[in-house]
PDB file of C-alpha atoms in Angstrom:
ATOM      1  CA  UNK A   1     118.880 107.000 116.604  1.00  0.00           C
ATOM      2  CA  UNK A   2     115.756 106.809 114.458  1.00  0.00           C
ATOM      3  CA  UNK A   3     113.192 104.153 115.284  1.00  0.00           C
ATOM      4  CA  UNK A   4     113.318 101.223 112.880  1.00  0.00           C
ATOM      5  CA  UNK A   5     110.566  98.668 112.497  1.00  0.00           C
ATOM      6  CA  UNK A   6     111.376  95.010 111.935  1.00  0.00           C
ATOM      7  CA  UNK A   7     111.271  94.262 108.184  1.00  0.00           C
ATOM      8  CA  UNK A   8     108.315  92.056 107.303  1.00  0.00           C
ATOM      9  CA  UNK A   9     108.700  89.396 104.655  1.00  0.00           C
ATOM     10  CA  UNK A  10     105.730  88.563 102.390  1.00  0.00           C
ATOM     11  CA  UNK A  11     103.276  86.421 104.317  1.00  0.00           C
ATOM     12  CA  UNK A  12     101.633  84.735 101.332  1.00  0.00           C
ATOM     13  CA  UNK A  13     103.135  82.415  98.782  1.00  0.00           C
ATOM     14  CA  UNK A  14     102.382  83.231  95.104  1.00  0.00           C
ATOM     15  CA  UNK A  15      99.753  80.475  94.974  1.00  0.00           C
ATOM     16  CA  UNK A  16      98.085  81.669  98.186  1.00  0.00           C
ATOM     17  CA  UNK A  17      98.135  85.288  97.023  1.00  0.00           C
ATOM     18  CA  UNK A  18      96.558  84.387  93.683  1.00  0.00           C
ATOM     19  CA  UNK A  19      93.906  82.292  95.439  1.00  0.00           C
ATOM     20  CA  UNK A  20      93.055  85.197  97.758  1.00  0.00           C
ATOM     21  CA  UNK A  21      92.760  87.550  94.786  1.00  0.00           C
ATOM     22  CA  UNK A  22      90.365  85.149  93.065  1.00  0.00           C
ATOM     23  CA  UNK A  23      88.240  84.894  96.188  1.00  0.00           C
ATOM     24  CA  UNK A  24      88.059  88.687  96.330  1.00  0.00           C
ATOM     25  CA  UNK A  25      86.802  88.796  92.745  1.00  0.00           C
ATOM     26  CA  UNK A  26      84.221  86.099  93.484  1.00  0.00           C
ATOM     27  CA  UNK A  27      82.962  88.041  96.479  1.00  0.00           C
ATOM     28  CA  UNK A  28      82.786  91.213  94.371  1.00  0.00           C
ATOM     29  CA  UNK A  29      80.806  89.305  91.757  1.00  0.00           C
ATOM     30  CA  UNK A  30      78.371  88.059  94.377  1.00  0.00           C
ATOM     31  CA  UNK A  31      77.870  91.589  95.667  1.00  0.00           C
ATOM     32  CA  UNK A  32      77.170  92.812  92.131  1.00  0.00           C
ATOM     33  CA  UNK A  33      74.657  90.034  91.527  1.00  0.00           C
ATOM     34  CA  UNK A  34      72.988  90.669  94.870  1.00  0.00           C
ATOM     35  CA  UNK A  35      72.704  94.372  94.090  1.00  0.00           C
ATOM     36  CA  UNK A  36      71.233  93.610  90.669  1.00  0.00           C
ATOM     37  CA  UNK A  37      68.639  91.265  92.123  1.00  0.00           C
ATOM     38  CA  UNK A  38      67.470  93.708  94.783  1.00  0.00           C
ATOM     39  CA  UNK A  39      67.664  96.897  92.706  1.00  0.00           C
ATOM     40  CA  UNK A  40      65.766  95.667  89.651  1.00  0.00           C
ATOM     41  CA  UNK A  41      63.233  93.748  91.738  1.00  0.00           C
ATOM     42  CA  UNK A  42      62.585  96.813  93.890  1.00  0.00           C
ATOM     43  CA  UNK A  43      61.917  98.950  90.815  1.00  0.00           C
ATOM     44  CA  UNK A  44      59.645  96.343  89.246  1.00  0.00           C
ATOM     45  CA  UNK A  45      57.681  95.763  92.437  1.00  0.00           C
ATOM     46  CA  UNK A  46      57.465  99.472  93.192  1.00  0.00           C
ATOM     47  CA  UNK A  47      56.107 100.360  89.757  1.00  0.00           C
ATOM     48  CA  UNK A  48      53.725  97.402  89.846  1.00  0.00           C
ATOM     49  CA  UNK A  49      52.527  98.614  93.229  1.00  0.00           C
ATOM     50  CA  UNK A  50      51.345 101.787  91.552  1.00  0.00           C
ATOM     51  CA  UNK A  51      48.832  99.675  89.671  1.00  0.00           C
ATOM     52  CA  UNK A  52      50.117 100.371  86.184  1.00  0.00           C
ATOM     53  CA  UNK A  53      50.007  98.019  83.199  1.00  0.00           C
ATOM     54  CA  UNK A  54      52.769  95.555  82.387  1.00  0.00           C
ATOM     55  CA  UNK A  55      54.314  97.834  79.734  1.00  0.00           C
ATOM     56  CA  UNK A  56      55.501 100.559  82.120  1.00  0.00           C
ATOM     57  CA  UNK A  57      56.647  97.916  84.608  1.00  0.00           C
ATOM     58  CA  UNK A  58      58.879  96.283  82.002  1.00  0.00           C
ATOM     59  CA  UNK A  59      60.150  99.652  80.796  1.00  0.00           C
ATOM     60  CA  UNK A  60      61.077 100.648  84.317  1.00  0.00           C
ATOM     61  CA  UNK A  61      62.714  97.279  84.948  1.00  0.00           C
ATOM     62  CA  UNK A  62      64.719  97.499  81.739  1.00  0.00           C
ATOM     63  CA  UNK A  63      65.847 101.015  82.559  1.00  0.00           C
ATOM     64  CA  UNK A  64      66.871  99.909  86.050  1.00  0.00           C
ATOM     65  CA  UNK A  65      68.821  97.006  84.575  1.00  0.00           C
ATOM     66  CA  UNK A  66      70.790  99.185  82.154  1.00  0.00           C
ATOM     67  CA  UNK A  67      71.196 102.179  84.446  1.00  0.00           C
ATOM     68  CA  UNK A  68      72.180 100.039  87.404  1.00  0.00           C
ATOM     69  CA  UNK A  69      74.830  98.182  85.408  1.00  0.00           C
ATOM     70  CA  UNK A  70      76.361 101.438  84.182  1.00  0.00           C
ATOM     71  CA  UNK A  71      76.244 102.912  87.678  1.00  0.00           C
ATOM     72  CA  UNK A  72      77.895  99.828  89.181  1.00  0.00           C
ATOM     73  CA  UNK A  73      80.639  99.883  86.560  1.00  0.00           C
ATOM     74  CA  UNK A  74      81.333 103.579  87.049  1.00  0.00           C
ATOM     75  CA  UNK A  75      81.272 103.329  90.825  1.00  0.00           C
ATOM     76  CA  UNK A  76      83.633 100.356  90.868  1.00  0.00           C
ATOM     77  CA  UNK A  77      86.000 102.005  88.406  1.00  0.00           C
ATOM     78  CA  UNK A  78      86.273 105.171  90.499  1.00  0.00           C
ATOM     79  CA  UNK A  79      86.545 103.277  93.786  1.00  0.00           C
ATOM     80  CA  UNK A  80      89.113 100.750  92.600  1.00  0.00           C
ATOM     81  CA  UNK A  81      91.157 103.442  90.844  1.00  0.00           C
ATOM     82  CA  UNK A  82      91.531 105.232  94.166  1.00  0.00           C
ATOM     83  CA  UNK A  83      92.404 101.996  95.947  1.00  0.00           C
ATOM     84  CA  UNK A  84      94.983 101.127  93.278  1.00  0.00           C
ATOM     85  CA  UNK A  85      96.644 104.529  93.608  1.00  0.00           C
ATOM     86  CA  UNK A  86      96.864 104.040  97.366  1.00  0.00           C
ATOM     87  CA  UNK A  87      98.298 100.547  96.907  1.00  0.00           C
ATOM     88  CA  UNK A  88     100.944 101.798  94.521  1.00  0.00           C
ATOM     89  CA  UNK A  89     101.912 104.541  96.940  1.00  0.00           C
ATOM     90  CA  UNK A  90     102.303 101.919  99.655  1.00  0.00           C
ATOM     91  CA  UNK A  91     104.448  99.772  97.372  1.00  0.00           C
ATOM     92  CA  UNK A  92     106.720 102.726  96.638  1.00  0.00           C
ATOM     93  CA  UNK A  93     107.149 103.340 100.353  1.00  0.00           C
ATOM     94  CA  UNK A  94     107.836  99.640 100.938  1.00  0.00           C
ATOM     95  CA  UNK A  95     110.501  99.665  98.222  1.00  0.00           C
ATOM     96  CA  UNK A  96     112.157 102.628  99.910  1.00  0.00           C
ATOM     97  CA  UNK A  97     112.161 100.774 103.226  1.00  0.00           C
ATOM     98  CA  UNK A  98     113.732  97.713 101.608  1.00  0.00           C
ATOM     99  CA  UNK A  99     116.447  99.851 100.054  1.00  0.00           C
ATOM    100  CA  UNK A 100     117.182 101.392 103.444  1.00  0.00           C
ATOM    101  CA  UNK A 101     117.647  98.062 105.200  1.00  0.00           C
ATOM    102  CA  UNK A 102     121.181  97.629 103.870  1.00  0.00           C
ATOM    103  CA  UNK A 103     122.096 101.047 105.246  1.00  0.00           C
ATOM    104  CA  UNK A 104     120.555 100.480 108.696  1.00  0.00           C
ATOM    105  CA  UNK A 105     122.325  97.363 109.903  1.00  0.00           C
ATOM    106  CA  UNK A 106     122.646  98.554 113.502  1.00  0.00           C
ATOM    107  CA  UNK A 107     119.060  99.840 113.621  1.00  0.00           C
ATOM    108  CA  UNK A 108     117.639  96.587 112.236  1.00  0.00           C
ATOM    109  CA  UNK A 109     119.631  94.554 114.738  1.00  0.00           C
ATOM    110  CA  UNK A 110     118.403  96.807 117.540  1.00  0.00           C
ATOM    111  CA  UNK A 111     114.812  96.355 116.413  1.00  0.00           C
ATOM    112  CA  UNK A 112     115.139  92.579 116.654  1.00  0.00           C
ATOM    113  CA  UNK A 113     116.876  92.811 120.031  1.00  0.00           C
ATOM    114  CA  UNK A 114     113.947  94.900 121.283  1.00  0.00           C
ATOM    115  CA  UNK A 115     111.713  91.911 120.514  1.00  0.00           C
ATOM    116  CA  UNK A 116     113.823  89.700 122.756  1.00  0.00           C
ATOM    117  CA  UNK A 117     116.068  88.186 120.093  1.00  0.00           C
ATOM    118  CA  UNK A 118     119.592  87.517 121.325  1.00  0.00           C
ATOM    119  CA  UNK A 119     122.274  89.944 120.261  1.00  0.00           C
ATOM    120  CA  UNK A 120     124.159  87.415 118.145  1.00  0.00           C
ATOM    121  CA  UNK A 121     121.039  86.253 116.294  1.00  0.00           C
ATOM    122  CA  UNK A 122     119.817  89.834 115.784  1.00  0.00           C
ATOM    123  CA  UNK A 123     123.166  90.810 114.294  1.00  0.00           C
ATOM    124  CA  UNK A 124     123.148  87.725 112.079  1.00  0.00           C
ATOM    125  CA  UNK A 125     119.635  88.472 110.807  1.00  0.00           C
ATOM    126  CA  UNK A 126     120.557  92.071 110.053  1.00  0.00           C
ATOM    127  CA  UNK A 127     123.615  90.921 108.134  1.00  0.00           C
ATOM    128  CA  UNK A 128     121.602  88.385 106.140  1.00  0.00           C
ATOM    129  CA  UNK A 129     118.942  90.960 105.218  1.00  0.00           C
ATOM    130  CA  UNK A 130     121.674  93.294 103.993  1.00  0.00           C
ATOM    131  CA  UNK A 131     123.134  90.726 101.582  1.00  0.00           C
ATOM    132  CA  UNK A 132     122.410  91.688  97.917  1.00  0.00           C
ATOM    133  CA  UNK A 133     121.046  88.257  96.972  1.00  0.00           C
ATOM    134  CA  UNK A 134     118.700  88.206  99.967  1.00  0.00           C
ATOM    135  CA  UNK A 135     117.498  91.722  99.224  1.00  0.00           C
ATOM    136  CA  UNK A 136     116.894  90.748  95.582  1.00  0.00           C
ATOM    137  CA  UNK A 137     114.882  87.648  96.549  1.00  0.00           C
ATOM    138  CA  UNK A 138     112.956  89.654  99.150  1.00  0.00           C
ATOM    139  CA  UNK A 139     112.133  92.347  96.612  1.00  0.00           C
ATOM    140  CA  UNK A 140     110.979  89.794  94.019  1.00  0.00           C
ATOM    141  CA  UNK A 141     108.708  88.035  96.519  1.00  0.00           C
ATOM    142  CA  UNK A 142     107.149  91.271  97.768  1.00  0.00           C
ATOM    143  CA  UNK A 143     106.616  92.623  94.246  1.00  0.00           C
ATOM    144  CA  UNK A 144     104.945  89.377  93.195  1.00  0.00           C
ATOM    145  CA  UNK A 145     102.600  89.500  96.182  1.00  0.00           C
ATOM    146  CA  UNK A 146     101.927  93.219  95.654  1.00  0.00           C
ATOM    147  CA  UNK A 147     101.118  92.677  91.979  1.00  0.00           C
ATOM    148  CA  UNK A 148      98.244  90.387  92.986  1.00  0.00           C
ATOM    149  CA  UNK A 149      96.947  93.041  95.374  1.00  0.00           C
ATOM    150  CA  UNK A 150      96.837  95.830  92.774  1.00  0.00           C
ATOM    151  CA  UNK A 151      93.469  95.429  91.147  1.00  0.00           C
ATOM    152  CA  UNK A 152      92.419  96.613  87.708  1.00  0.00           C
ATOM    153  CA  UNK A 153      89.716  99.318  87.645  1.00  0.00           C
ATOM    154  CA  UNK A 154      88.553  98.189  84.200  1.00  0.00           C
ATOM    155  CA  UNK A 155      88.244  94.595  85.332  1.00  0.00           C
ATOM    156  CA  UNK A 156      86.361  95.640  88.442  1.00  0.00           C
ATOM    157  CA  UNK A 157      84.036  97.742  86.283  1.00  0.00           C
ATOM    158  CA  UNK A 158      83.071  95.035  83.844  1.00  0.00           C
ATOM    159  CA  UNK A 159      82.800  92.345  86.520  1.00  0.00           C
ATOM    160  CA  UNK A 160      80.434  94.541  88.545  1.00  0.00           C
ATOM    161  CA  UNK A 161      78.368  95.471  85.502  1.00  0.00           C
ATOM    162  CA  UNK A 162      78.150  91.887  84.253  1.00  0.00           C
ATOM    163  CA  UNK A 163      77.168  90.412  87.600  1.00  0.00           C
ATOM    164  CA  UNK A 164      74.636  93.191  88.159  1.00  0.00           C
ATOM    165  CA  UNK A 165      73.010  92.332  84.813  1.00  0.00           C
ATOM    166  CA  UNK A 166      73.001  88.609  85.612  1.00  0.00           C
ATOM    167  CA  UNK A 167      71.367  89.252  88.960  1.00  0.00           C
ATOM    168  CA  UNK A 168      68.937  91.834  87.605  1.00  0.00           C
ATOM    169  CA  UNK A 169      67.762  89.559  84.799  1.00  0.00           C
ATOM    170  CA  UNK A 170      66.147  87.230  87.330  1.00  0.00           C
ATOM    171  CA  UNK A 171      63.390  89.581  88.557  1.00  0.00           C
ATOM    172  CA  UNK A 172      63.060  91.071  85.070  1.00  0.00           C
ATOM    173  CA  UNK A 173      62.452  87.677  83.429  1.00  0.00           C
ATOM    174  CA  UNK A 174      60.191  86.631  86.292  1.00  0.00           C
ATOM    175  CA  UNK A 175      58.084  89.707  85.562  1.00  0.00           C
ATOM    176  CA  UNK A 176      57.931  88.892  81.870  1.00  0.00           C
ATOM    177  CA  UNK A 177      57.143  85.191  82.209  1.00  0.00           C
ATOM    178  CA  UNK A 178      54.888  85.070  85.274  1.00  0.00           C
ATOM    179  CA  UNK A 179      51.091  85.111  84.894  1.00  0.00           C
ATOM    180  CA  UNK A 180      49.545  88.527  85.480  1.00  0.00           C
ATOM    181  CA  UNK A 181      47.504  87.284  88.444  1.00  0.00           C
ATOM    182  CA  UNK A 182      50.554  86.131  90.370  1.00  0.00           C
ATOM    183  CA  UNK A 183      53.311  88.272  88.875  1.00  0.00           C
ATOM    184  CA  UNK A 184      54.387  90.070  92.037  1.00  0.00           C
ATOM    185  CA  UNK A 185      54.266  86.907  94.135  1.00  0.00           C
ATOM    186  CA  UNK A 186      56.443  85.064  91.614  1.00  0.00           C
ATOM    187  CA  UNK A 187      58.962  87.924  91.542  1.00  0.00           C
ATOM    188  CA  UNK A 188      59.150  88.087  95.334  1.00  0.00           C
ATOM    189  CA  UNK A 189      59.640  84.327  95.741  1.00  0.00           C
ATOM    190  CA  UNK A 190      62.263  84.176  92.973  1.00  0.00           C
ATOM    191  CA  UNK A 191      64.141  87.126  94.433  1.00  0.00           C
ATOM    192  CA  UNK A 192      64.188  85.784  97.975  1.00  0.00           C
ATOM    193  CA  UNK A 193      65.385  82.363  96.811  1.00  0.00           C
ATOM    194  CA  UNK A 194      68.129  83.966  94.720  1.00  0.00           C
ATOM    195  CA  UNK A 195      69.205  86.140  97.636  1.00  0.00           C
ATOM    196  CA  UNK A 196      69.371  83.096  99.894  1.00  0.00           C
ATOM    197  CA  UNK A 197      71.617  81.407  97.312  1.00  0.00           C
ATOM    198  CA  UNK A 198      73.985  84.390  97.077  1.00  0.00           C
ATOM    199  CA  UNK A 199      74.089  84.675 100.857  1.00  0.00           C
ATOM    200  CA  UNK A 200      74.998  81.008 101.275  1.00  0.00           C
ATOM    201  CA  UNK A 201      77.607  81.187  98.513  1.00  0.00           C
ATOM    202  CA  UNK A 202      79.208  84.243 100.085  1.00  0.00           C
ATOM    203  CA  UNK A 203      79.262  82.516 103.461  1.00  0.00           C
ATOM    204  CA  UNK A 204      80.965  79.460 101.972  1.00  0.00           C
ATOM    205  CA  UNK A 205      83.640  81.622 100.351  1.00  0.00           C
ATOM    206  CA  UNK A 206      84.186  83.621 103.520  1.00  0.00           C
ATOM    207  CA  UNK A 207      83.959  80.722 105.963  1.00  0.00           C
ATOM    208  CA  UNK A 208      80.980  82.279 107.762  1.00  0.00           C
ATOM    209  CA  UNK A 209      77.782  80.709 109.065  1.00  0.00           C
ATOM    210  CA  UNK A 210      75.490  79.977 106.136  1.00  0.00           C
ATOM    211  CA  UNK A 211      72.193  80.374 107.922  1.00  0.00           C
ATOM    212  CA  UNK A 212      73.034  83.777 109.343  1.00  0.00           C
ATOM    213  CA  UNK A 213      74.363  85.063 106.007  1.00  0.00           C
ATOM    214  CA  UNK A 214      71.331  83.844 104.090  1.00  0.00           C
ATOM    215  CA  UNK A 215      68.914  85.266 106.648  1.00  0.00           C
ATOM    216  CA  UNK A 216      70.637  88.645 106.557  1.00  0.00           C
ATOM    217  CA  UNK A 217      70.331  89.120 102.793  1.00  0.00           C
ATOM    218  CA  UNK A 218      66.825  87.613 102.590  1.00  0.00           C
ATOM    219  CA  UNK A 219      65.470  89.890 105.320  1.00  0.00           C
ATOM    220  CA  UNK A 220      67.151  92.915 103.760  1.00  0.00           C
ATOM    221  CA  UNK A 221      65.751  92.076 100.335  1.00  0.00           C
ATOM    222  CA  UNK A 222      62.259  91.480 101.730  1.00  0.00           C
ATOM    223  CA  UNK A 223      62.317  94.853 103.482  1.00  0.00           C
ATOM    224  CA  UNK A 224      63.437  96.569 100.269  1.00  0.00           C
ATOM    225  CA  UNK A 225      60.626  94.962  98.257  1.00  0.00           C
ATOM    226  CA  UNK A 226      58.035  95.790 100.905  1.00  0.00           C
ATOM    227  CA  UNK A 227      59.173  99.406 101.099  1.00  0.00           C
ATOM    228  CA  UNK A 228      59.073  99.930  97.331  1.00  0.00           C
ATOM    229  CA  UNK A 229      55.690  98.200  97.055  1.00  0.00           C
ATOM    230  CA  UNK A 230      54.217 100.524  99.670  1.00  0.00           C
ATOM    231  CA  UNK A 231      55.856 103.552  98.043  1.00  0.00           C
ATOM    232  CA  UNK A 232      54.436 102.527  94.665  1.00  0.00           C
ATOM    233  CA  UNK A 233      50.921 102.152  96.051  1.00  0.00           C
ATOM    234  CA  UNK A 234      51.046 105.501  97.866  1.00  0.00           C
ATOM    235  CA  UNK A 235      52.502 107.398  94.924  1.00  0.00           C
ATOM    236  CA  UNK A 236      50.223 105.657  92.462  1.00  0.00           C
ATOM    237  CA  UNK A 237      47.140 106.530  94.496  1.00  0.00           C
ATOM    238  CA  UNK A 238      48.134 110.210  94.628  1.00  0.00           C
ATOM    239  CA  UNK A 239      49.597 110.537  91.135  1.00  0.00           C
ATOM    240  CA  UNK A 240      48.518 113.631  89.262  1.00  0.00           C
TER     241      UNK A 240
END
């Protein structure tokens, strides 16, 4: 007799599933904003470290803003398209398993008995799962939950691009508006404060410790800015 796993009913209600999907999009938006902040700031600081005038710094920052947004959108589209295909394959397999339940009454009952369920209850559960109305309700609930899990590549693309631009505008505008004598300092402070805010927000959404999350992104951002500043100085000093 073939091994049969115990059928699993959907664990989330429609409201809970929708809420989880929204949280996933919020987290994705935070990641896009965080990437925009660090990427554009690193380019601006790196070019400024080469000792060039404000014009090339702004040109490089603008190019990083546009190029980064396009890259984020393309990357998310490709990644989410692959994930969606995998999800749909899993849904097809799940539908096939649901259809087979009605034809595997004895196997389903045996699977429940193997978990310690009494023979009478296991047989009753198997019979209930095989009823057409139960199968229809089960299918509807699973399809509703699965629909919330299948993400849209186009939506992921524009959300990532938009949040990258929003995040990247901060260091770009700081570069434009700050006095020349303190431009880099203003950019660094603005970036680190923004990273702390995104880290705390992400921790709140994920139920993690705020201090640890904020410290992690702030330290990472500071290291990225320091590395690009040093690279800019070295390359600028040896530029042909």
